[in-house]
mmCIF file of C-alpha atoms in Angstrom:
data_model
loop_
_atom_site.group_PDB
_atom_site.id
_atom_site.type_symbol
_atom_site.label_atom_id
_atom_site.label_comp_id
_atom_site.label_asym_id
_atom_site.label_seq_id
_atom_site.Cartn_x
_atom_site.Cartn_y
_atom_site.Cartn_z
ATOM 1 C CA UNK K 1 -0.177 -0.419 0.310
ATOM 2 C CA UNK K 2 1.336 3.060 -0.792
ATOM 3 C CA UNK K 3 1.847 5.615 2.728
ATOM 4 C CA UNK K 4 0.358 8.889 1.871
ATOM 5 C CA UNK K 5 3.240 10.834 3.729
ATOM 6 C CA UNK K 6 5.564 9.831 0.684
ATOM 7 C CA UNK K 7 3.307 11.284 -2.107
ATOM 8 C CA UNK K 8 3.830 14.601 0.479
ATOM 9 C CA UNK K 9 7.924 14.168 0.807
ATOM 10 C CA UNK K 10 8.213 13.876 -2.944
ATOM 11 C CA UNK K 11 5.386 16.631 -4.383
ATOM 12 C CA UNK K 12 7.960 18.840 -2.282
ATOM 13 C CA UNK K 13 9.792 19.555 -5.262
ATOM 14 C CA UNK K 14 7.619 20.739 -6.953
ATOM 15 C CA UNK K 15 8.208 24.341 -6.482
ATOM 16 C CA UNK K 16 6.091 28.278 -7.474
ATOM 17 C CA UNK K 17 8.182 29.408 -9.310
ATOM 18 C CA UNK K 18 7.642 32.805 -8.060
ATOM 19 C CA UNK K 19 6.853 31.670 -4.675
ATOM 20 C CA UNK K 20 10.041 29.626 -4.081
ATOM 21 C CA UNK K 21 8.095 27.209 -1.964
ATOM 22 C CA UNK K 22 6.723 23.703 -2.346
ATOM 23 C CA UNK K 23 2.977 23.935 -3.334
ATOM 24 C CA UNK K 24 2.477 21.076 -0.963
ATOM 25 C CA UNK K 25 3.315 23.685 1.852
ATOM 26 C CA UNK K 26 1.141 26.254 0.544
ATOM 27 C CA UNK K 27 -2.317 24.856 0.205
ATOM 28 C CA UNK K 28 -2.312 24.547 -3.794
ATOM 29 C CA UNK K 29 -1.362 20.464 -3.659
ATOM 30 C CA UNK K 30 -4.368 18.788 -0.906
ATOM 31 C CA UNK K 31 -6.864 15.757 -1.360
ATOM 32 C CA UNK K 32 -4.291 13.396 -1.520
ATOM 33 C CA UNK K 33 -5.499 9.890 -1.385
ATOM 34 C CA UNK K 34 -4.893 6.773 -2.496
ATOM 35 C CA UNK K 35 -6.049 3.375 -3.857
ATOM 36 C CA UNK K 36 -4.626 0.664 -4.947
ATOM 37 C CA UNK K 37 -1.356 1.500 -7.347
ATOM 38 C CA UNK K 38 -3.586 4.905 -8.370
ATOM 39 C CA UNK K 39 -2.657 8.497 -6.749
ATOM 40 C CA UNK K 40 -5.799 11.154 -6.538
ATOM 41 C CA UNK K 41 -4.837 14.609 -5.438
ATOM 42 C CA UNK K 42 -6.199 18.643 -6.086
ATOM 43 C CA UNK K 43 -3.772 21.094 -8.051
ATOM 44 C CA UNK K 44 -5.545 24.786 -6.671
ATOM 45 C CA UNK K 45 -4.400 27.629 -9.172
ATOM 46 C CA UNK K 46 -5.980 30.980 -9.631
ATOM 47 C CA UNK K 47 -7.663 30.056 -12.172
ATOM 48 C CA UNK K 48 -7.853 26.896 -14.824
ATOM 49 C CA UNK K 49 -6.030 29.000 -17.651
ATOM 50 C CA UNK K 50 -3.302 29.896 -15.337
ATOM 51 C CA UNK K 51 0.414 29.296 -17.711
ATOM 52 C CA UNK K 52 1.514 27.326 -15.459
ATOM 53 C CA UNK K 53 -1.018 24.628 -15.093
ATOM 54 C CA UNK K 54 0.322 22.069 -17.408
ATOM 55 C CA UNK K 55 3.835 22.845 -16.107
ATOM 56 C CA UNK K 56 2.160 22.100 -12.283
ATOM 57 C CA UNK K 57 0.633 19.174 -14.243
ATOM 58 C CA UNK K 58 3.434 17.311 -15.595
ATOM 59 C CA UNK K 59 6.068 17.691 -12.420
ATOM 60 C CA UNK K 60 3.505 16.126 -10.181
ATOM 61 C CA UNK K 61 2.933 13.316 -12.301
ATOM 62 C CA UNK K 62 6.923 12.802 -13.019
ATOM 63 C CA UNK K 63 7.399 12.599 -8.943
ATOM 64 C CA UNK K 64 4.584 11.227 -7.652
ATOM 65 C CA UNK K 65 4.754 8.221 -10.310
ATOM 66 C CA UNK K 66 8.388 7.573 -9.655
ATOM 67 C CA UNK K 67 7.703 6.442 -5.823
ATOM 68 C CA UNK K 68 8.023 2.323 -6.414
ATOM 69 C CA UNK K 69 4.670 1.340 -6.725
ATOM 70 C CA UNK K 70 2.626 4.335 -8.267
ATOM 71 C CA UNK K 71 1.160 3.203 -12.345
ATOM 72 C CA UNK K 72 -0.930 6.449 -12.455
ATOM 73 C CA UNK K 73 -1.845 9.934 -10.816
ATOM 74 C CA UNK K 74 -4.747 12.019 -11.168
ATOM 75 C CA UNK K 75 -4.770 15.488 -10.727
ATOM 76 C CA UNK K 76 -7.632 17.288 -10.352
ATOM 77 C CA UNK K 77 -7.533 21.166 -11.108
ATOM 78 C CA UNK K 78 -9.881 23.445 -8.699
ATOM 79 C CA UNK K 79 -9.719 27.496 -8.259
ATOM 80 C CA UNK K 80 -8.446 28.905 -5.046
ATOM 81 C CA UNK K 81 -10.782 31.237 -2.897
ATOM 82 C CA UNK K 82 -10.405 35.264 -3.375
ATOM 83 C CA UNK K 83 -9.223 34.991 0.304
ATOM 84 C CA UNK K 84 -6.518 31.896 -0.138
ATOM 85 C CA UNK K 85 -5.918 33.556 -3.578
ATOM 86 C CA UNK K 86 -5.451 37.524 -1.989
ATOM 87 C CA UNK K 87 -3.431 35.705 1.264
ATOM 88 C CA UNK K 88 -0.664 33.832 -1.469
ATOM 89 C CA UNK K 89 -0.247 35.993 -4.296
ATOM 90 C CA UNK K 90 -0.890 39.700 -2.195
ATOM 91 C CA UNK K 91 -1.567 42.767 -4.601
ATOM 92 C CA UNK K 92 1.685 45.098 -5.184
ATOM 93 C CA UNK K 93 0.848 48.555 -2.961
ATOM 94 C CA UNK K 94 -0.014 51.096 -5.422
ATOM 95 C CA UNK K 95 2.735 53.735 -4.545
ATOM 96 C CA UNK K 96 0.971 57.143 -5.483
ATOM 97 C CA UNK K 97 -1.718 56.329 -2.576
ATOM 98 C CA UNK K 98 0.421 54.996 0.311
ATOM 99 C CA UNK K 99 -0.400 57.946 2.049
ATOM 100 C CA UNK K 100 -3.099 58.273 1.379
ATOM 101 C CA UNK K 101 -6.026 58.028 4.746
ATOM 102 C CA UNK K 102 -9.470 58.130 2.878
ATOM 103 C CA UNK K 103 -10.982 57.238 -0.626
ATOM 104 C CA UNK K 104 -14.337 59.706 -1.352
ATOM 105 C CA UNK K 105 -15.794 58.423 -5.350
ATOM 106 C CA UNK K 106 -18.101 60.798 -6.337
ATOM 107 C CA UNK K 107 -20.555 58.310 -8.202
ATOM 108 C CA UNK K 108 -23.729 57.873 -10.508
ATOM 109 C CA UNK K 109 -25.468 55.354 -13.381
ATOM 110 C CA UNK K 110 -26.690 58.608 -15.154
ATOM 111 C CA UNK K 111 -24.508 60.950 -16.950
ATOM 112 C CA UNK K 112 -25.131 64.828 -16.570
ATOM 113 C CA UNK K 113 -26.386 64.600 -13.286
ATOM 114 C CA UNK K 114 -23.035 67.351 -12.330
ATOM 115 C CA UNK K 115 -20.654 64.918 -11.228
ATOM 116 C CA UNK K 116 -17.457 66.959 -11.329
ATOM 117 C CA UNK K 117 -19.379 70.317 -9.957
ATOM 118 C CA UNK K 118 -20.689 67.664 -6.727
ATOM 119 C CA UNK K 119 -17.043 66.602 -6.979
ATOM 120 C CA UNK K 120 -14.998 69.654 -7.570
ATOM 121 C CA UNK K 121 -16.543 71.526 -4.194
ATOM 122 C CA UNK K 122 -17.427 69.431 -1.884
ATOM 123 C CA UNK K 123 -12.939 68.723 -2.106
ATOM 124 C CA UNK K 124 -13.165 72.518 -2.252
ATOM 125 C CA UNK K 125 -15.449 72.054 0.909
ATOM 126 C CA UNK K 126 -13.166 69.102 2.516
ATOM 127 C CA UNK K 127 -10.277 72.664 2.029
ATOM 128 C CA UNK K 128 -12.052 74.443 3.989
ATOM 129 C CA UNK K 129 -12.654 72.480 6.577
ATOM 130 C CA UNK K 130 -8.795 72.152 6.750
ATOM 131 C CA UNK K 131 -8.089 68.397 5.529
ATOM 132 C CA UNK K 132 -5.505 68.267 2.716
ATOM 133 C CA UNK K 133 -7.617 66.677 -0.393
ATOM 134 C CA UNK K 134 -6.561 65.351 -4.066
ATOM 135 C CA UNK K 135 -8.531 65.004 -6.876
ATOM 136 C CA UNK K 136 -8.706 62.688 -9.228
ATOM 137 C CA UNK K 137 -10.490 63.093 -12.540
ATOM 138 C CA UNK K 138 -11.543 59.335 -12.971
ATOM 139 C CA UNK K 139 -13.464 60.405 -16.115
ATOM 140 C CA UNK K 140 -10.970 58.823 -19.051
ATOM 141 C CA UNK K 141 -13.653 59.147 -21.281
ATOM 142 C CA UNK K 142 -14.497 62.966 -20.754
ATOM 143 C CA UNK K 143 -12.508 64.495 -18.313
ATOM 144 C CA UNK K 144 -14.016 67.959 -17.272
ATOM 145 C CA UNK K 145 -11.644 68.624 -13.915
ATOM 146 C CA UNK K 146 -9.167 70.827 -16.207
ATOM 147 C CA UNK K 147 -11.879 72.616 -17.304
ATOM 148 C CA UNK K 148 -13.889 73.614 -14.194
ATOM 149 C CA UNK K 149 -10.151 74.797 -12.433
ATOM 150 C CA UNK K 150 -8.961 76.194 -15.095
ATOM 151 C CA UNK K 151 -5.564 74.116 -15.980
ATOM 152 C CA UNK K 152 -3.556 73.753 -18.890
ATOM 153 C CA UNK K 153 -2.544 70.914 -20.342
ATOM 154 C CA UNK K 154 1.186 71.066 -18.898
ATOM 155 C CA UNK K 155 2.104 68.435 -15.850
ATOM 156 C CA UNK K 156 5.389 67.671 -13.891
ATOM 157 C CA UNK K 157 7.253 64.853 -13.233
ATOM 158 C CA UNK K 158 9.831 63.269 -10.703
ATOM 159 C CA UNK K 159 11.735 60.634 -11.141
ATOM 160 C CA UNK K 160 9.677 58.076 -12.344
ATOM 161 C CA UNK K 161 6.441 59.825 -10.648
ATOM 162 C CA UNK K 162 3.606 61.968 -12.246
ATOM 163 C CA UNK K 163 3.475 65.629 -9.678
ATOM 164 C CA UNK K 164 -0.356 66.307 -9.015
ATOM 165 C CA UNK K 165 -0.928 70.271 -9.927
ATOM 166 C CA UNK K 166 -2.109 73.105 -7.004
ATOM 167 C CA UNK K 167 -5.109 74.835 -7.230
ATOM 168 C CA UNK K 168 -7.242 76.234 -4.557
ATOM 169 C CA UNK K 169 -5.074 74.222 -1.980
ATOM 170 C CA UNK K 170 -5.944 71.069 -4.313
ATOM 171 C CA UNK K 171 -3.216 68.439 -5.619
ATOM 172 C CA UNK K 172 -5.014 68.073 -8.719
ATOM 173 C CA UNK K 173 -4.778 65.466 -11.327
ATOM 174 C CA UNK K 174 -6.783 64.720 -15.226
ATOM 175 C CA UNK K 175 -6.157 63.149 -18.245
ATOM 176 C CA UNK K 176 -7.423 65.781 -19.422
ATOM 177 C CA UNK K 177 -4.000 67.797 -18.150
ATOM 178 C CA UNK K 178 -2.565 65.566 -21.184
ATOM 179 C CA UNK K 179 -3.743 66.147 -24.367
ATOM 180 C CA UNK K 180 -5.475 69.212 -25.961
ATOM 181 C CA UNK K 181 -8.904 69.977 -25.194
ATOM 182 C CA UNK K 182 -10.651 69.361 -28.241
ATOM 183 C CA UNK K 183 -8.682 66.078 -28.761
ATOM 184 C CA UNK K 184 -10.830 62.983 -28.268
ATOM 185 C CA UNK K 185 -9.848 60.075 -25.909
ATOM 186 C CA UNK K 186 -10.553 56.195 -27.540
ATOM 187 C CA UNK K 187 -10.030 53.371 -24.742
ATOM 188 C CA UNK K 188 -10.789 50.098 -25.013
ATOM 189 C CA UNK K 189 -11.374 48.171 -21.879
ATOM 190 C CA UNK K 190 -8.282 46.823 -20.511
ATOM 191 C CA UNK K 191 -6.789 50.196 -20.720
ATOM 192 C CA UNK K 192 -9.273 51.853 -19.016
ATOM 193 C CA UNK K 193 -7.966 49.305 -15.807
ATOM 194 C CA UNK K 194 -4.373 50.418 -16.727
ATOM 195 C CA UNK K 195 -4.465 54.466 -16.619
ATOM 196 C CA UNK K 196 -6.717 54.489 -14.147
ATOM 197 C CA UNK K 197 -4.459 52.146 -12.175
ATOM 198 C CA UNK K 198 -0.970 54.030 -13.642
ATOM 199 C CA UNK K 199 -3.163 57.135 -12.211
ATOM 200 C CA UNK K 200 -2.966 55.241 -8.798
ATOM 201 C CA UNK K 201 0.193 54.075 -9.081
ATOM 202 C CA UNK K 202 2.035 56.546 -10.169
ATOM 203 C CA UNK K 203 1.553 60.102 -9.323
ATOM 204 C CA UNK K 204 2.708 61.406 -6.204
ATOM 205 C CA UNK K 205 -0.183 62.300 -3.887
ATOM 206 C CA UNK K 206 1.905 62.234 -1.272
ATOM 207 C CA UNK K 207 0.146 62.417 2.379
ATOM 208 C CA UNK K 208 -3.596 63.269 2.150
ATOM 209 C CA UNK K 209 -6.272 63.363 4.453
ATOM 210 C CA UNK K 210 -8.800 62.630 1.045
ATOM 211 C CA UNK K 211 -8.285 61.567 -2.440
ATOM 212 C CA UNK K 212 -11.712 62.679 -3.380
ATOM 213 C CA UNK K 213 -12.319 60.350 -6.947
ATOM 214 C CA UNK K 214 -14.797 61.655 -10.011
ATOM 215 C CA UNK K 215 -15.527 58.539 -11.937
ATOM 216 C CA UNK K 216 -17.465 58.349 -14.837
ATOM 217 C CA UNK K 217 -21.162 57.506 -15.533
ATOM 218 C CA UNK K 218 -22.040 54.257 -15.677
ATOM 219 C CA UNK K 219 -21.206 50.589 -14.476
ATOM 220 C CA UNK K 220 -17.821 50.221 -16.796
ATOM 221 C CA UNK K 221 -14.367 49.289 -16.667
ATOM 222 C CA UNK K 222 -14.012 52.599 -14.682
ATOM 223 C CA UNK K 223 -16.690 51.685 -11.574
ATOM 224 C CA UNK K 224 -15.179 48.067 -11.500
ATOM 225 C CA UNK K 225 -11.211 49.032 -11.621
ATOM 226 C CA UNK K 226 -11.717 51.811 -8.820
ATOM 227 C CA UNK K 227 -13.602 49.356 -6.556
ATOM 228 C CA UNK K 228 -11.118 46.290 -6.622
ATOM 229 C CA UNK K 229 -7.832 49.033 -6.796
ATOM 230 C CA UNK K 230 -9.711 50.880 -3.766
ATOM 231 C CA UNK K 231 -11.378 47.771 -0.902
ATOM 232 C CA UNK K 232 -12.053 51.254 1.654
ATOM 233 C CA UNK K 233 -13.315 53.486 -1.011
ATOM 234 C CA UNK K 234 -16.491 55.160 0.302
ATOM 235 C CA UNK K 235 -18.728 56.337 -2.750
ATOM 236 C CA UNK K 236 -21.147 59.575 -2.475
ATOM 237 C CA UNK K 237 -23.733 58.695 -5.508
ATOM 238 C CA UNK K 238 -25.010 61.776 -7.207
ATOM 239 C CA UNK K 239 -28.545 61.373 -8.745
ATOM 240 C CA UNK K 240 -31.030 64.497 -10.484
ATOM 241 C CA UNK K 241 -34.814 64.812 -8.905
ATOM 242 C CA UNK K 242 -36.937 62.989 -12.586
ATOM 243 C CA UNK K 243 -37.387 59.222 -12.271
ATOM 244 C CA UNK K 244 -34.715 58.678 -15.529
ATOM 245 C CA UNK K 245 -31.888 59.645 -12.935
ATOM 246 C CA UNK K 246 -33.085 57.533 -10.211
ATOM 247 C CA UNK K 247 -33.355 54.110 -12.076
ATOM 248 C CA UNK K 248 -29.704 54.745 -13.882
ATOM 249 C CA UNK K 249 -28.653 55.239 -9.778
ATOM 250 C CA UNK K 250 -30.046 52.357 -8.896
ATOM 251 C CA UNK K 251 -28.118 50.531 -10.847
ATOM 252 C CA UNK K 252 -24.456 52.445 -9.627
ATOM 253 C CA UNK K 253 -25.720 51.636 -5.726
ATOM 254 C CA UNK K 254 -26.719 47.756 -7.023
ATOM 255 C CA UNK K 255 -22.679 47.768 -7.934
ATOM 256 C CA UNK K 256 -21.100 48.790 -4.876
ATOM 257 C CA UNK K 257 -23.364 46.908 -2.726
ATOM 258 C CA UNK K 258 -22.011 43.607 -4.501
ATOM 259 C CA UNK K 259 -18.298 45.054 -4.168
ATOM 260 C CA UNK K 260 -19.080 45.852 -1.138
ATOM 261 C CA UNK K 261 -18.076 49.391 -0.532
ATOM 262 C CA UNK K 262 -19.979 51.555 1.999
ATOM 263 C CA UNK K 263 -22.306 54.233 -0.122
ATOM 264 C CA UNK K 264 -21.503 57.509 2.423
ATOM 265 C CA UNK K 265 -24.833 59.206 1.690
ATOM 266 C CA UNK K 266 -26.803 60.590 -1.295
ATOM 267 C CA UNK K 267 -27.140 64.502 -3.238
ATOM 268 C CA UNK K 268 -29.224 65.705 -5.087
ATOM 269 C CA UNK K 269 -28.149 68.346 -7.478
ATOM 270 C CA UNK K 270 -30.269 70.880 -9.810
ATOM 271 C CA UNK K 271 -33.277 70.319 -7.147
ATOM 272 C CA UNK K 272 -34.898 73.186 -7.660
ATOM 273 C CA UNK K 273 -34.343 77.373 -8.964
ATOM 274 C CA UNK K 274 -35.100 79.903 -7.810
ATOM 275 C CA UNK K 275 -36.212 82.363 -9.588
ATOM 276 C CA UNK K 276 -35.149 86.266 -9.445
ATOM 277 C CA UNK K 277 -38.971 87.341 -9.561
ATOM 278 C CA UNK K 278 -40.595 84.665 -7.165
ATOM 279 C CA UNK K 279 -39.845 83.561 -3.557
ATOM 280 C CA UNK K 280 -41.197 80.259 -4.894
ATOM 281 C CA UNK K 281 -38.630 77.139 -5.747
ATOM 282 C CA UNK K 282 -39.470 75.755 -9.617
ATOM 283 C CA UNK K 283 -38.959 72.558 -10.071
ATOM 284 C CA UNK K 284 -37.608 71.517 -12.945
ATOM 285 C CA UNK K 285 -36.692 68.426 -13.124
ATOM 286 C CA UNK K 286 -39.482 67.241 -10.974
ATOM 287 C CA UNK K 287 -39.606 66.934 -7.236
ATOM 288 C CA UNK K 288 -38.295 64.501 -3.780
ATOM 289 C CA UNK K 289 -36.482 61.789 -6.436
ATOM 290 C CA UNK K 290 -33.084 61.671 -3.664
ATOM 291 C CA UNK K 291 -35.779 62.030 -0.898
ATOM 292 C CA UNK K 292 -37.594 58.347 -2.548
ATOM 293 C CA UNK K 293 -34.164 56.778 -3.448
ATOM 294 C CA UNK K 294 -33.053 57.506 0.173
ATOM 295 C CA UNK K 295 -35.713 55.492 1.477
ATOM 296 C CA UNK K 296 -35.771 53.362 -0.754
ATOM 297 C CA UNK K 297 -32.153 52.291 -0.778
ATOM 298 C CA UNK K 298 -31.434 53.347 3.366
ATOM 299 C CA UNK K 299 -29.253 55.618 1.869
ATOM 300 C CA UNK K 300 -28.514 59.022 3.580
ATOM 301 C CA UNK K 301 -29.201 61.734 1.863
ATOM 302 C CA UNK K 302 -26.644 64.460 2.946
ATOM 303 C CA UNK K 303 -27.862 67.537 0.658
ATOM 304 C CA UNK K 304 -30.490 69.136 -2.159
ATOM 305 C CA UNK K 305 -28.042 71.488 -4.488
ATOM 306 C CA UNK K 306 -30.191 73.712 -6.361
ATOM 307 C CA UNK K 307 -29.572 74.941 -10.149
ATOM 308 C CA UNK K 308 -27.409 78.100 -9.419
ATOM 309 C CA UNK K 309 -26.207 80.429 -11.520
ATOM 310 C CA UNK K 310 -22.887 81.173 -9.680
ATOM 311 C CA UNK K 311 -22.796 77.040 -9.805
ATOM 312 C CA UNK K 312 -22.884 77.710 -13.768
ATOM 313 C CA UNK K 313 -20.300 80.323 -13.945
ATOM 314 C CA UNK K 314 -17.634 78.727 -11.823
ATOM 315 C CA UNK K 315 -17.888 75.547 -13.506
ATOM 316 C CA UNK K 316 -17.187 77.569 -16.941
ATOM 317 C CA UNK K 317 -14.416 80.329 -15.511
ATOM 318 C CA UNK K 318 -12.577 77.753 -14.215
ATOM 319 C CA UNK K 319 -13.446 79.549 -10.384
ATOM 320 C CA UNK K 320 -15.600 77.322 -8.269
ATOM 321 C CA UNK K 321 -18.811 78.506 -6.236
ATOM 322 C CA UNK K 322 -16.358 77.231 -2.994
ATOM 323 C CA UNK K 323 -14.739 79.398 -4.187
ATOM 324 C CA UNK K 324 -15.832 82.494 -5.679
ATOM 325 C CA UNK K 325 -18.751 82.456 -2.933
ATOM 326 C CA UNK K 326 -18.294 80.063 -0.236
ATOM 327 C CA UNK K 327 -20.283 81.927 2.180
ATOM 328 C CA UNK K 328 -23.436 81.923 0.011
ATOM 329 C CA UNK K 329 -26.578 79.730 0.407
ATOM 330 C CA UNK K 330 -25.059 76.927 -1.939
ATOM 331 C CA UNK K 331 -21.558 77.264 -0.335
ATOM 332 C CA UNK K 332 -23.045 76.306 3.094
ATOM 333 C CA UNK K 333 -25.207 73.415 1.569
ATOM 334 C CA UNK K 334 -21.503 71.724 0.236
ATOM 335 C CA UNK K 335 -19.874 72.649 3.235
ATOM 336 C CA UNK K 336 -22.784 71.143 4.857
ATOM 337 C CA UNK K 337 -22.284 67.930 2.850
ATOM 338 C CA UNK K 338 -18.514 67.881 3.500
ATOM 339 C CA UNK K 339 -19.154 67.747 6.800
ATOM 340 C CA UNK K 340 -21.507 64.754 7.189
ATOM 341 C CA UNK K 341 -18.717 62.756 4.720
ATOM 342 C CA UNK K 342 -16.350 63.527 6.993
ATOM 343 C CA UNK K 343 -17.970 62.354 10.190
ATOM 344 C CA UNK K 344 -19.017 59.328 8.771
ATOM 345 C CA UNK K 345 -15.928 58.460 6.076
ATOM 346 C CA UNK K 346 -13.997 56.990 9.845
ATOM 347 C CA UNK K 347 -16.733 54.146 11.195
ATOM 348 C CA UNK K 348 -16.427 52.435 6.895
ATOM 349 C CA UNK K 349 -13.047 51.881 7.425
#
């Protein structure tokens, strides 16, 4: 009868080329059993398409069939659990964000709801409260942060790291600073993920209390990449009152619920318009959408931003509202939103 401990001993020679440890010791070979002259075992890989699959199986068969009395070996292939894979093959830390304490992504399933306006002004509101803040424009398809902050295209580089631009107390990085304002960005899925990783890894953000990330609309590659790269990133959802926006935001909420990312709150943008000739708000896009979504999703509504002429002017001129009119009524709303975010974030880590 073939003894299992002998099989284990010979399998010590089958090493992982990167880890330099035997597959048996790190748990990639498991469930060893013998029946007569046949040995059966399980080889656990990161995925069943691993380029090392055939190499490992060949080495296992060679080592085991060399044992006297063994006529055959059956290798069953399984997949490591996510926890096992992360423990064995931890991802290299992203250098650029190594000193960032908190991450806040501004998201929405809907385009045109004003995510960038919210991202810029919430980031500036956090600066007003004494925090060190960075702003990453992760909208690789239509980066608009440089327009809203009147930034030129030039970027500086020190060594192999990009230095973010600084303005209004923010450290800022956007792909819109790397090409002409009217140039199109044409990306396929893998390139999107690679570029966002570079914006996190190769930009020297330095020590920050918060890195605010302006995501593009939808639930595609950019959002998924951020979710995978920053498992502790908190999410601030943006909507407008009308139902067509709420439907798309629900999909985005579902994505981040599935990835386990905490959603710190909801902001309703373009909530109402105050006309100079009346004291009554005009509900151009309907009323109560944000409150409705807040109740059904159990996500707190942190603020409702009106259609404010100064907000629009600030976005066009490169001088955001939180710089030009921080003491205005709308500025006070942004400060309240930022204060609530800061209060909620520590509990999300």
